[in-house]
């Protein structure tokens, strides 16, 4: 199975500041046939299911604010929140859908400093 | 807008079986496979398997091959997950999810607690 390792496990950022979360894959999730990275990002708040933010590593889901940006390719990916808002406090997960079974990272807890 | 509504929380003893249901609406039935995932407290989601709603074909994670069964009732657009030989480490929130490669439509989750 592909293992996704997120860093850091937790971070605290002041409102209005930038937050950066990393995700490293044990194997490349870049599909050579279409040059797409099969990686998604989710946000999860307590008592709720995960919410899709980003797919194809950098395509924002409809309705997701443009302060959320996904980047990276191959085995190294980043989710950046440009200016942290109070409602962004949550746990964030990366997920690969390149190879069965789909797998998730262990999560990064983002708090307000 | 797809809607997936799951059955309520369950408490089971070790060795028992549990069945979780997922009633779907708001999209063309058969357009997407249904996946089941679970999430233990403080952990990332874990994939259990998928079902093709059109022909009932399934694929299970190797870890759960011997204990999981996924079925469907096309007349009610309802999907079922059965997990047998429950252990304490099966305690988790179980989700049904529409498969678009990524997961953009989730049920609300069903808490299954395994305790003696």
PDB file of C-alpha atoms in Angstrom:
ATOM      1  CA  UNK A   1       0.000   0.000   0.000  1.00  0.00           C
ATOM      2  CA  UNK A   2       1.093   3.588  -0.586  1.00  0.00           C
ATOM      3  CA  UNK A   3       1.978   5.290   2.694  1.00  0.00           C
ATOM      4  CA  UNK A   4       1.340   9.018   3.029  1.00  0.00           C
ATOM      5  CA  UNK A   5       3.255  10.859   5.735  1.00  0.00           C
ATOM      6  CA  UNK A   6       2.146  14.338   6.698  1.00  0.00           C
ATOM      7  CA  UNK A   7       4.204  16.977   8.453  1.00  0.00           C
ATOM      8  CA  UNK A   8       3.939  18.486  10.896  1.00  0.00           C
ATOM      9  CA  UNK A   9       1.511  16.482  13.042  1.00  0.00           C
ATOM     10  CA  UNK A  10       0.208  19.759  14.422  1.00  0.00           C
ATOM     11  CA  UNK A  11       0.823  23.455  14.031  1.00  0.00           C
ATOM     12  CA  UNK A  12      -0.482  26.716  15.432  1.00  0.00           C
ATOM     13  CA  UNK A  13      -0.737  29.793  13.234  1.00  0.00           C
ATOM     14  CA  UNK A  14      -1.991  33.291  14.007  1.00  0.00           C
ATOM     15  CA  UNK A  15      -5.102  34.533  12.246  1.00  0.00           C
ATOM     16  CA  UNK A  16      -4.153  36.218   8.968  1.00  0.00           C
ATOM     17  CA  UNK A  17      -0.876  34.316   8.719  1.00  0.00           C
ATOM     18  CA  UNK A  18       0.117  31.529   6.311  1.00  0.00           C
ATOM     19  CA  UNK A  19      -0.200  27.835   7.143  1.00  0.00           C
ATOM     20  CA  UNK A  20       1.706  25.138   5.261  1.00  0.00           C
ATOM     21  CA  UNK A  21       1.067  21.401   5.494  1.00  0.00           C
ATOM     22  CA  UNK A  22       3.210  18.802   3.758  1.00  0.00           C
ATOM     23  CA  UNK A  23       2.409  15.310   2.468  1.00  0.00           C
ATOM     24  CA  UNK A  24       5.029  12.837   1.278  1.00  0.00           C
ATOM     25  CA  UNK A  25       4.109   9.652  -0.565  1.00  0.00           C
ATOM     26  CA  UNK A  26       6.058   6.379  -0.408  1.00  0.00           C
ATOM     27  CA  UNK A  27       5.569   6.037  -4.183  1.00  0.00           C
ATOM     28  CA  UNK A  28       4.926   8.508  -6.972  1.00  0.00           C
ATOM     29  CA  UNK A  29       1.237   9.291  -7.506  1.00  0.00           C
ATOM     30  CA  UNK A  30       1.900  10.944 -10.876  1.00  0.00           C
ATOM     31  CA  UNK A  31       0.179   9.063 -13.699  1.00  0.00           C
ATOM     32  CA  UNK A  32       2.412   9.301 -16.761  1.00  0.00           C
ATOM     33  CA  UNK A  33      -0.410   8.749 -19.255  1.00  0.00           C
ATOM     34  CA  UNK A  34      -2.194  11.982 -18.350  1.00  0.00           C
ATOM     35  CA  UNK A  35       0.462  13.809 -16.302  1.00  0.00           C
ATOM     36  CA  UNK A  36      -1.930  14.129 -13.376  1.00  0.00           C
ATOM     37  CA  UNK A  37      -1.120  13.686  -9.707  1.00  0.00           C
ATOM     38  CA  UNK A  38      -3.721  11.467  -8.052  1.00  0.00           C
ATOM     39  CA  UNK A  39      -3.789  13.297  -4.736  1.00  0.00           C
ATOM     40  CA  UNK A  40      -6.556  15.049  -2.782  1.00  0.00           C
ATOM     41  CA  UNK A  41      -6.758  17.184   0.357  1.00  0.00           C
ATOM     42  CA  UNK A  42      -9.542  17.197   2.947  1.00  0.00           C
ATOM     43  CA  UNK A  43     -10.533  19.314   5.930  1.00  0.00           C
ATOM     44  CA  UNK A  44     -12.255  17.724   8.929  1.00  0.00           C
ATOM     45  CA  UNK A  45     -13.939  19.470  11.830  1.00  0.00           C
ATOM     46  CA  UNK A  46     -15.072  17.677  15.013  1.00  0.00           C
ATOM     47  CA  UNK A  47     -18.158  15.522  14.569  1.00  0.00           C
ATOM     48  CA  UNK A  48     -18.175  15.935  10.781  1.00  0.00           C
ATOM     49  CA  UNK A  49     -16.995  13.794   7.874  1.00  0.00           C
ATOM     50  CA  UNK A  50     -13.983  15.012   5.922  1.00  0.00           C
ATOM     51  CA  UNK A  51     -14.704  17.753   3.381  1.00  0.00           C
ATOM     52  CA  UNK A  52     -12.961  17.690  -0.002  1.00  0.00           C
ATOM     53  CA  UNK A  53     -10.821  20.774  -0.638  1.00  0.00           C
ATOM     54  CA  UNK A  54      -8.461  19.876  -3.502  1.00  0.00           C
ATOM     55  CA  UNK A  55      -8.153  17.077  -6.083  1.00  0.00           C
ATOM     56  CA  UNK A  56      -5.612  16.382  -8.849  1.00  0.00           C
ATOM     57  CA  UNK A  57      -3.193  17.879  -6.282  1.00  0.00           C
ATOM     58  CA  UNK A  58      -4.065  21.468  -7.206  1.00  0.00           C
ATOM     59  CA  UNK A  59      -7.681  21.720  -8.440  1.00  0.00           C
ATOM     60  CA  UNK A  60      -9.879  23.483  -5.930  1.00  0.00           C
ATOM     61  CA  UNK A  61     -13.293  21.916  -5.304  1.00  0.00           C
ATOM     62  CA  UNK A  62     -16.249  24.161  -6.136  1.00  0.00           C
ATOM     63  CA  UNK A  63     -16.990  26.569  -3.291  1.00  0.00           C
ATOM     64  CA  UNK A  64     -13.602  26.224  -1.600  1.00  0.00           C
ATOM     65  CA  UNK A  65     -12.071  29.655  -0.856  1.00  0.00           C
ATOM     66  CA  UNK A  66      -9.076  30.619  -2.974  1.00  0.00           C
ATOM     67  CA  UNK A  67      -6.913  31.007   0.129  1.00  0.00           C
ATOM     68  CA  UNK A  68      -6.526  27.203  -0.085  1.00  0.00           C
ATOM     69  CA  UNK A  69      -3.858  26.137  -2.610  1.00  0.00           C
ATOM     70  CA  UNK A  70      -2.487  22.691  -3.398  1.00  0.00           C
ATOM     71  CA  UNK A  71       0.887  22.163  -5.052  1.00  0.00           C
ATOM     72  CA  UNK A  72       3.559  19.540  -5.669  1.00  0.00           C
ATOM     73  CA  UNK A  73       4.147  16.556  -7.906  1.00  0.00           C
ATOM     74  CA  UNK A  74       5.338  12.977  -7.773  1.00  0.00           C
ATOM     75  CA  UNK A  75       5.907  12.226  -4.104  1.00  0.00           C
ATOM     76  CA  UNK A  76       5.909  15.639  -2.393  1.00  0.00           C
ATOM     77  CA  UNK A  77       2.857  17.824  -1.952  1.00  0.00           C
ATOM     78  CA  UNK A  78       1.839  20.919  -0.023  1.00  0.00           C
ATOM     79  CA  UNK A  79      -1.427  22.468   1.114  1.00  0.00           C
ATOM     80  CA  UNK A  80      -1.121  26.182   1.784  1.00  0.00           C
ATOM     81  CA  UNK A  81      -3.669  28.398   3.501  1.00  0.00           C
ATOM     82  CA  UNK A  82      -2.594  31.905   2.570  1.00  0.00           C
ATOM     83  CA  UNK A  83      -4.311  33.858   5.362  1.00  0.00           C
ATOM     84  CA  UNK A  84      -5.687  31.766   8.208  1.00  0.00           C
ATOM     85  CA  UNK A  85      -9.306  32.403   9.164  1.00  0.00           C
ATOM     86  CA  UNK A  86     -10.894  31.231  12.406  1.00  0.00           C
ATOM     87  CA  UNK A  87     -13.069  28.738  10.512  1.00  0.00           C
ATOM     88  CA  UNK A  88      -9.951  27.014   9.100  1.00  0.00           C
ATOM     89  CA  UNK A  89      -9.109  25.463  12.493  1.00  0.00           C
ATOM     90  CA  UNK A  90      -9.456  21.749  11.728  1.00  0.00           C
ATOM     91  CA  UNK A  91      -7.562  18.561  10.942  1.00  0.00           C
ATOM     92  CA  UNK A  92      -6.280  18.233   7.369  1.00  0.00           C
ATOM     93  CA  UNK A  93      -5.654  14.987   5.475  1.00  0.00           C
ATOM     94  CA  UNK A  94      -4.036  14.125   2.178  1.00  0.00           C
ATOM     95  CA  UNK A  95      -5.283  11.072   0.225  1.00  0.00           C
ATOM     96  CA  UNK A  96      -3.948   9.240  -2.814  1.00  0.00           C
ATOM     97  CA  UNK A  97      -6.190   7.580  -5.390  1.00  0.00           C
ATOM     98  CA  UNK A  98      -3.403   6.448  -7.740  1.00  0.00           C
ATOM     99  CA  UNK A  99      -3.216   2.865  -6.495  1.00  0.00           C
ATOM    100  CA  UNK A 100      -5.697   0.597  -4.734  1.00  0.00           C
ATOM    101  CA  UNK A 101      -6.309   0.715  -1.859  1.00  0.00           C
ATOM    102  CA  UNK A 102      -6.814   4.467  -1.535  1.00  0.00           C
ATOM    103  CA  UNK A 103      -4.889   5.672   1.503  1.00  0.00           C
ATOM    104  CA  UNK A 104      -4.831   8.741   3.720  1.00  0.00           C
ATOM    105  CA  UNK A 105      -2.151  10.534   5.678  1.00  0.00           C
ATOM    106  CA  UNK A 106      -2.271  10.507   9.458  1.00  0.00           C
ATOM    107  CA  UNK A 107      -3.586  14.070   9.591  1.00  0.00           C
ATOM    108  CA  UNK A 108      -2.280  17.503  10.601  1.00  0.00           C
ATOM    109  CA  UNK A 109      -4.074  19.429  13.338  1.00  0.00           C
ATOM    110  CA  UNK A 110      -4.178  23.175  12.630  1.00  0.00           C
ATOM    111  CA  UNK A 111      -4.922  25.520  15.532  1.00  0.00           C
ATOM    112  CA  UNK A 112      -5.087  29.249  16.033  1.00  0.00           C
ATOM    113  CA  UNK A 113      -2.068  30.594  17.899  1.00  0.00           C
TER     114      UNK A 113
ATOM    115  CA  UNK B   1     -26.704  17.508  -4.565  1.00  0.00           C
ATOM    116  CA  UNK B   2     -25.979  13.936  -3.502  1.00  0.00           C
ATOM    117  CA  UNK B   3     -27.278  12.920  -0.079  1.00  0.00           C
ATOM    118  CA  UNK B   4     -26.144   9.838   1.818  1.00  0.00           C
ATOM    119  CA  UNK B   5     -27.995   9.060   5.055  1.00  0.00           C
ATOM    120  CA  UNK B   6     -26.634   6.336   7.316  1.00  0.00           C
ATOM    121  CA  UNK B   7     -28.204   4.280  10.085  1.00  0.00           C
ATOM    122  CA  UNK B   8     -27.750   5.104  13.745  1.00  0.00           C
ATOM    123  CA  UNK B   9     -25.049   4.198  16.263  1.00  0.00           C
ATOM    124  CA  UNK B  10     -24.465   0.595  17.266  1.00  0.00           C
ATOM    125  CA  UNK B  11     -22.998  -1.073  20.355  1.00  0.00           C
ATOM    126  CA  UNK B  12     -21.823  -4.640  19.887  1.00  0.00           C
ATOM    127  CA  UNK B  13     -19.996  -7.270  21.883  1.00  0.00           C
ATOM    128  CA  UNK B  14     -16.747  -8.824  20.668  1.00  0.00           C
ATOM    129  CA  UNK B  15     -17.383 -11.602  18.184  1.00  0.00           C
ATOM    130  CA  UNK B  16     -20.729 -10.200  17.031  1.00  0.00           C
ATOM    131  CA  UNK B  17     -21.596  -8.756  13.621  1.00  0.00           C
ATOM    132  CA  UNK B  18     -22.858  -5.301  12.685  1.00  0.00           C
ATOM    133  CA  UNK B  19     -24.708  -3.993   9.636  1.00  0.00           C
ATOM    134  CA  UNK B  20     -24.632  -0.325   8.665  1.00  0.00           C
ATOM    135  CA  UNK B  21     -26.965   1.040   6.002  1.00  0.00           C
ATOM    136  CA  UNK B  22     -26.555   4.004   3.641  1.00  0.00           C
ATOM    137  CA  UNK B  23     -29.562   5.404   1.772  1.00  0.00           C
ATOM    138  CA  UNK B  24     -28.671   7.531  -1.245  1.00  0.00           C
ATOM    139  CA  UNK B  25     -30.499  10.246  -3.191  1.00  0.00           C
ATOM    140  CA  UNK B  26     -29.921  13.387  -5.230  1.00  0.00           C
ATOM    141  CA  UNK B  27     -27.874  11.899  -8.072  1.00  0.00           C
ATOM    142  CA  UNK B  28     -28.304   9.406 -10.896  1.00  0.00           C
ATOM    143  CA  UNK B  29     -28.170   5.998  -9.290  1.00  0.00           C
ATOM    144  CA  UNK B  30     -25.399   3.905 -10.759  1.00  0.00           C
ATOM    145  CA  UNK B  31     -23.254   6.840 -11.809  1.00  0.00           C
ATOM    146  CA  UNK B  32     -20.722   6.250  -9.036  1.00  0.00           C
ATOM    147  CA  UNK B  33     -19.419   3.340  -7.034  1.00  0.00           C
ATOM    148  CA  UNK B  34     -20.034   3.377  -3.293  1.00  0.00           C
ATOM    149  CA  UNK B  35     -17.026   3.067  -1.022  1.00  0.00           C
ATOM    150  CA  UNK B  36     -16.970   2.336   2.689  1.00  0.00           C
ATOM    151  CA  UNK B  37     -14.351   3.856   4.972  1.00  0.00           C
ATOM    152  CA  UNK B  38     -13.911   3.960   8.712  1.00  0.00           C
ATOM    153  CA  UNK B  39     -12.134   6.301  11.073  1.00  0.00           C
ATOM    154  CA  UNK B  40     -10.984   5.492  14.592  1.00  0.00           C
ATOM    155  CA  UNK B  41     -10.599   8.357  17.046  1.00  0.00           C
ATOM    156  CA  UNK B  42      -7.541  10.462  16.274  1.00  0.00           C
ATOM    157  CA  UNK B  43      -6.655   8.564  13.109  1.00  0.00           C
ATOM    158  CA  UNK B  44      -6.986   9.111   9.379  1.00  0.00           C
ATOM    159  CA  UNK B  45      -9.740   7.374   7.425  1.00  0.00           C
ATOM    160  CA  UNK B  46      -9.198   3.735   6.426  1.00  0.00           C
ATOM    161  CA  UNK B  47     -10.682   2.204   3.265  1.00  0.00           C
ATOM    162  CA  UNK B  48     -12.717  -1.012   3.579  1.00  0.00           C
ATOM    163  CA  UNK B  49     -13.890  -1.564   0.009  1.00  0.00           C
ATOM    164  CA  UNK B  50     -16.167  -0.619  -2.871  1.00  0.00           C
ATOM    165  CA  UNK B  51     -19.344  -1.724  -4.618  1.00  0.00           C
ATOM    166  CA  UNK B  52     -20.549  -1.170  -8.181  1.00  0.00           C
ATOM    167  CA  UNK B  53     -24.244  -0.300  -7.808  1.00  0.00           C
ATOM    168  CA  UNK B  54     -25.130  -1.508 -11.304  1.00  0.00           C
ATOM    169  CA  UNK B  55     -23.919  -5.098 -11.100  1.00  0.00           C
ATOM    170  CA  UNK B  56     -23.183  -5.544  -7.393  1.00  0.00           C
ATOM    171  CA  UNK B  57     -19.523  -6.300  -7.957  1.00  0.00           C
ATOM    172  CA  UNK B  58     -17.362  -5.626  -4.933  1.00  0.00           C
ATOM    173  CA  UNK B  59     -13.724  -5.199  -3.991  1.00  0.00           C
ATOM    174  CA  UNK B  60     -12.511  -5.433  -0.422  1.00  0.00           C
ATOM    175  CA  UNK B  61      -9.359  -4.320   1.315  1.00  0.00           C
ATOM    176  CA  UNK B  62      -7.163  -7.344   1.964  1.00  0.00           C
ATOM    177  CA  UNK B  63      -7.221  -6.626   5.694  1.00  0.00           C
ATOM    178  CA  UNK B  64     -11.002  -7.109   5.818  1.00  0.00           C
ATOM    179  CA  UNK B  65     -11.482  -9.787   3.122  1.00  0.00           C
ATOM    180  CA  UNK B  66     -12.644 -12.470   5.535  1.00  0.00           C
ATOM    181  CA  UNK B  67     -14.972 -10.300   7.613  1.00  0.00           C
ATOM    182  CA  UNK B  68     -16.670  -7.749   5.353  1.00  0.00           C
ATOM    183  CA  UNK B  69     -19.687  -8.051   3.064  1.00  0.00           C
ATOM    184  CA  UNK B  70     -21.159  -5.213   0.992  1.00  0.00           C
ATOM    185  CA  UNK B  71     -24.629  -5.476  -0.514  1.00  0.00           C
ATOM    186  CA  UNK B  72     -27.283  -3.198  -2.009  1.00  0.00           C
ATOM    187  CA  UNK B  73     -31.016  -2.839  -2.553  1.00  0.00           C
ATOM    188  CA  UNK B  74     -31.468  -1.061  -5.866  1.00  0.00           C
ATOM    189  CA  UNK B  75     -35.196  -0.516  -5.307  1.00  0.00           C
ATOM    190  CA  UNK B  76     -34.465   1.738  -2.318  1.00  0.00           C
ATOM    191  CA  UNK B  77     -31.004   2.964  -3.407  1.00  0.00           C
ATOM    192  CA  UNK B  78     -29.655   1.640  -0.133  1.00  0.00           C
ATOM    193  CA  UNK B  79     -26.248   0.114   0.467  1.00  0.00           C
ATOM    194  CA  UNK B  80     -25.209  -2.128   3.337  1.00  0.00           C
ATOM    195  CA  UNK B  81     -21.928  -2.875   5.068  1.00  0.00           C
ATOM    196  CA  UNK B  82     -21.693  -5.960   7.262  1.00  0.00           C
ATOM    197  CA  UNK B  83     -18.630  -6.532   9.416  1.00  0.00           C
ATOM    198  CA  UNK B  84     -18.355  -9.795  11.358  1.00  0.00           C
ATOM    199  CA  UNK B  85     -16.196 -11.184  14.183  1.00  0.00           C
ATOM    200  CA  UNK B  86     -15.995  -7.746  15.726  1.00  0.00           C
ATOM    201  CA  UNK B  87     -13.040  -6.824  17.926  1.00  0.00           C
ATOM    202  CA  UNK B  88     -12.432  -3.837  20.160  1.00  0.00           C
ATOM    203  CA  UNK B  89     -10.203  -2.241  17.519  1.00  0.00           C
ATOM    204  CA  UNK B  90     -13.169  -2.169  15.106  1.00  0.00           C
ATOM    205  CA  UNK B  91     -14.567   0.660  17.227  1.00  0.00           C
ATOM    206  CA  UNK B  92     -14.775   3.564  14.794  1.00  0.00           C
ATOM    207  CA  UNK B  93     -17.050   5.834  12.780  1.00  0.00           C
ATOM    208  CA  UNK B  94     -18.033   4.107   9.543  1.00  0.00           C
ATOM    209  CA  UNK B  95     -18.753   6.185   6.418  1.00  0.00           C
ATOM    210  CA  UNK B  96     -20.290   5.477   3.033  1.00  0.00           C
ATOM    211  CA  UNK B  97     -18.860   7.698   0.305  1.00  0.00           C
ATOM    212  CA  UNK B  98     -19.432   8.323  -3.393  1.00  0.00           C
ATOM    213  CA  UNK B  99     -16.376   7.350  -5.428  1.00  0.00           C
ATOM    214  CA  UNK B 100     -15.282   9.897  -8.004  1.00  0.00           C
ATOM    215  CA  UNK B 101     -11.683   8.797  -7.509  1.00  0.00           C
ATOM    216  CA  UNK B 102     -11.644  11.425  -4.790  1.00  0.00           C
ATOM    217  CA  UNK B 103     -14.393  11.468  -2.153  1.00  0.00           C
ATOM    218  CA  UNK B 104     -16.638  14.503  -2.309  1.00  0.00           C
ATOM    219  CA  UNK B 105     -19.928  13.162  -0.908  1.00  0.00           C
ATOM    220  CA  UNK B 106     -19.959  11.446   2.480  1.00  0.00           C
ATOM    221  CA  UNK B 107     -22.631  10.027   4.730  1.00  0.00           C
ATOM    222  CA  UNK B 108     -22.869  11.550   8.182  1.00  0.00           C
ATOM    223  CA  UNK B 109     -21.097   8.563   9.726  1.00  0.00           C
ATOM    224  CA  UNK B 110     -22.195   5.710  11.991  1.00  0.00           C
ATOM    225  CA  UNK B 111     -20.415   5.119  15.290  1.00  0.00           C
ATOM    226  CA  UNK B 112     -19.855   1.436  15.955  1.00  0.00           C
ATOM    227  CA  UNK B 113     -18.647   0.656  19.470  1.00  0.00           C
ATOM    228  CA  UNK B 114     -17.335  -2.813  20.285  1.00  0.00           C
ATOM    229  CA  UNK B 115     -17.234  -3.440  24.013  1.00  0.00           C
ATOM    230  CA  UNK B 116     -17.806  -6.320  26.381  1.00  0.00           C
TER     231      UNK B 116
END
